[in-house]
Amino acid sequence: MECVVEKVIIGEIPARKIITKRVPGNKSLEWIQKRQQYVAKGVGNITPVVAKTAKGALIEDLDGNVFLDFAVGIGMQNIGHGHDAVIKAVQEQVESLVHPCFHVTMYEGYIKLAEELAKKAPGTGEKKAMLANSGAEAVENAIKIARKYTGKPGIISLECAFHGRTYMAMTLTSKVKPYKNGFGPYASETYKIPSAYCYRCPYGGAENCNMGCLEKVKNLLKGELSPENIAALIVEPIQGEGGFIPQPSAFLKGLEKICKENNIVFIVDEIQSGFARAGTLFASEGCGLDPDLMTLSKSLGGGIPISAVVGKTEIMDAPAAGEIGGTYGGSPLGCEAALAVLKVIETENILAKAESIGKQLKKRLQSMQDRFEVIGDVRGVGAMYAIEFVKNKKTKEPYPEIIKRITEYALQKGVIFINAGIYSNVLRFLPPLVMTEEQVEDGMNVLEKAIERSL
Ligand SMILES: Cc1ncc(COP(=O)(O)O)c(C=O)c1O
């Protein structure tokens, strides 16, 4: 028999409520069983939630449970689920033109979006864009463009990086399990440099920072790698899957300088950190970067698949006609959704909301850090925040086991939290930037209780 376990109503906003005895409820369970029979195991699921509908910060499942969502599909709905402007733009587009394929017949949306991205991208000089479907595809294209432009083969990425699941993107990624295990041989001519993981700094500690990580990179480029063979360096300004590790501006600027001095294309992967998540349209802006190329996706499409490479015209124009692109790249639906997202960010004060949500998260998370020995680090930029769990604050031994207990408790209360981190011991928060103050507070209250119960 099903019963009401918890129902919370905040003001006028329909709020999280769990009406089944346990999550998943019976209707969801039926689909989960079917999923196990017909959907490949390798396609992972973080929660056992089978969604029926979603709006703003809330997801309702097939059983009528309503969840407060601190993940938004891993940061791909920064302006909230089912934003009216995105729905309207897609509905209007689908009625006039579904997809003629840009390579065969052009349409305005592709060109408009390329113009918007070229104008909004940070850094100096004229810019152009090309559009694709997924983040990994943007990364693949950025690497192709960089190789073509420089005529060099080598690609550098960082430890703790995540760039996607296709072959080059996977090769550039860290965390062997689950992303790379058993999938070799990987793409050739790729190299790893350190991440500026300040909480676990092996170069004398963040307190005595002398940019040892940057020195290490410089030494690698003198002793181990020849810059004459390196086409590109790709970096996430705030590493996402790796554990929400903000790379210090000085480190990023140092990498950029090395690239500029050595004809190495400086690629900034803003797939997770972009579109207001970091309190600026792109995290690169906050760090004062001048990327040669940027890779974009996730929240760009407000839920409709689309991605982009945007960068300096001279570099973007290196491939000849037909050498980059793809059948569905930059579909009219994706373009109209993206144009709507960019407008919403501008007109609905989304950057300011990211800042205020970030402040609220930081305050609550820091007070939890004071209270709980297991929270080793609280870090983030804008509304891209995380906490790192350790068994002991002095030894910093990772504590991944507690995450499962916390996320399970929260899920049963109707709050979705997801993990990250090279040691799987980080809880990351990607609330939609339309989440209300009350909803953030509600989620943080559940988190605090979840930690208390999971010790
Ligand atoms: C920084 C970054 N790059 C690339 C990707 C890959 O994007 P996609 O899953 O759309 O291929 C992701 C996805 O999480 C990401 O966070």
Coordinates of N, CA and C in Angstrom, one line a residue, residues 73-78 113 117 130-139 163 268-277 281-282 294-310 338 341-342 345:
G73 N 20.2 17.2 -15.1 CA 20.8 16.4 -16.2 C 22.3 16.7 -16.3
I74 N 23.0 16.8 -15.3 CA 24.4 17.1 -15.2 C 24.6 18.5 -15.9
G75 N 24.0 19.5 -15.4 CA 24.2 20.9 -15.8 C 23.8 21.2 -17.2
M76 N 22.7 20.6 -17.7 CA 22.2 20.9 -19.1 C 20.9 21.7 -19.1
Q77 N 20.4 22.1 -17.9 CA 19.2 22.9 -17.9 C 19.5 24.1 -16.9
N78 N 20.5 24.9 -17.2 CA 20.8 26.0 -16.3 C 19.6 27.0 -16.1
L113 N 22.7 31.8 -34.7 CA 23.4 31.3 -33.5 C 24.9 31.4 -33.6
L117 N 27.1 33.5 -30.9 CA 28.2 32.9 -30.1 C 29.5 33.6 -30.4
M130 N 31.2 26.7 -35.5 CA 30.6 25.6 -36.2 C 29.7 24.8 -35.2
L131 N 28.6 24.2 -35.6 CA 27.7 23.6 -34.7 C 27.7 22.1 -34.9
A132 N 27.5 21.4 -33.8 CA 27.4 19.9 -33.8 C 26.2 19.5 -32.8
N133 N 26.3 18.3 -32.3 CA 25.1 17.8 -31.5 C 25.4 17.6 -30.0
S134 N 26.6 17.1 -29.7 CA 26.9 16.8 -28.3 C 28.3 17.4 -27.9
G135 N 28.5 17.4 -26.6 CA 29.8 17.9 -26.1 C 31.0 17.2 -26.7
A136 N 30.9 15.9 -26.7 CA 32.1 15.1 -27.2 C 32.3 15.4 -28.6
E137 N 31.3 15.6 -29.4 CA 31.4 16.0 -30.8 C 32.1 17.3 -31.0
A138 N 31.8 18.3 -30.1 CA 32.4 19.6 -30.1 C 33.9 19.4 -29.9
V139 N 34.2 18.6 -28.9 CA 35.6 18.4 -28.5 C 36.4 17.8 -29.7
H163 N 36.2 15.1 -21.0 CA 35.8 15.7 -22.2 C 34.9 14.9 -23.1
V268 N 39.4 26.0 -24.6 CA 38.8 26.0 -23.3 C 37.4 25.3 -23.4
D269 N 37.3 24.2 -22.6 CA 36.1 23.4 -22.6 C 35.1 23.9 -21.6
E270 N 34.1 24.6 -22.1 CA 33.1 25.3 -21.2 C 31.8 24.5 -21.3
I271 N 31.8 23.3 -21.6 CA 30.6 22.5 -21.8 C 29.8 22.4 -20.5
Q272 N 30.5 22.3 -19.4 CA 29.7 22.2 -18.1 C 29.7 23.6 -17.4
S273 N 30.8 24.4 -17.6 CA 31.0 25.6 -16.8 C 30.3 26.8 -17.5
G274 N 29.8 26.6 -18.7 CA 29.3 27.7 -19.5 C 27.9 28.1 -19.2
F275 N 27.4 29.1 -19.9 CA 26.0 29.5 -19.9 C 25.5 29.8 -18.5
A276 N 26.2 30.8 -17.9 CA 25.8 31.4 -16.6 C 26.1 30.5 -15.4
R277 N 26.5 29.3 -15.5 CA 26.7 28.5 -14.4 C 27.7 29.1 -13.4
L281 N 28.7 34.6 -18.3 CA 28.2 33.7 -19.4 C 29.1 32.5 -19.6
F282 N 30.4 32.8 -19.6 CA 31.4 31.7 -19.6 C 32.4 31.9 -18.5
M294 N 36.7 27.6 -28.1 CA 35.9 27.1 -26.9 C 34.9 26.0 -27.4
T295 N 34.7 25.0 -26.5 CA 33.7 24.0 -26.8 C 32.5 24.2 -25.9
L296 N 31.3 24.2 -26.5 CA 30.1 24.5 -25.8 C 29.1 23.4 -26.0
S297 N 28.2 23.2 -25.0 CA 27.1 22.3 -25.2 C 26.2 22.4 -24.0
K298 N 25.7 21.2 -23.5 CA 24.8 21.1 -22.4 C 23.8 22.2 -22.3
S299 N 23.9 23.2 -21.4 CA 22.8 24.2 -21.2 C 22.6 25.1 -22.4
L300 N 23.5 25.1 -23.4 CA 23.3 25.9 -24.6 C 21.9 25.6 -25.2
G301 N 21.5 24.3 -25.2 CA 20.3 23.9 -25.9 C 19.1 23.8 -25.0
G302 N 19.2 24.1 -23.7 CA 18.0 24.0 -22.8 C 17.3 22.7 -23.0
G303 N 18.0 21.6 -23.2 CA 17.4 20.3 -23.3 C 17.4 19.7 -24.7
I304 N 17.6 20.6 -25.7 CA 17.6 20.1 -27.1 C 19.1 19.9 -27.5
P305 N 19.4 18.8 -28.1 CA 20.9 18.5 -28.4 C 21.4 19.5 -29.3
I306 N 22.5 20.2 -28.9 CA 23.3 21.1 -29.8 C 24.6 21.3 -29.1
S307 N 25.6 21.5 -29.9 CA 26.9 21.9 -29.3 C 27.6 22.8 -30.4
A308 N 28.7 23.4 -29.9 CA 29.4 24.4 -30.8 C 30.9 24.4 -30.5
V309 N 31.7 24.7 -31.5 CA 33.1 25.2 -31.4 C 33.0 26.6 -31.8
V310 N 33.5 27.5 -31.0 CA 33.6 28.9 -31.4 C 35.0 29.4 -31.1
A338 N 18.7 27.2 -28.5 CA 19.8 27.9 -28.0 C 19.7 29.4 -28.1
V341 N 17.6 30.3 -25.2 CA 18.3 30.2 -23.9 C 19.2 31.5 -23.7
L342 N 19.9 31.9 -24.8 CA 20.8 33.1 -24.7 C 20.0 34.3 -24.3
I345 N 18.9 34.1 -20.6 CA 20.0 34.5 -19.7 C 20.2 36.0 -19.6

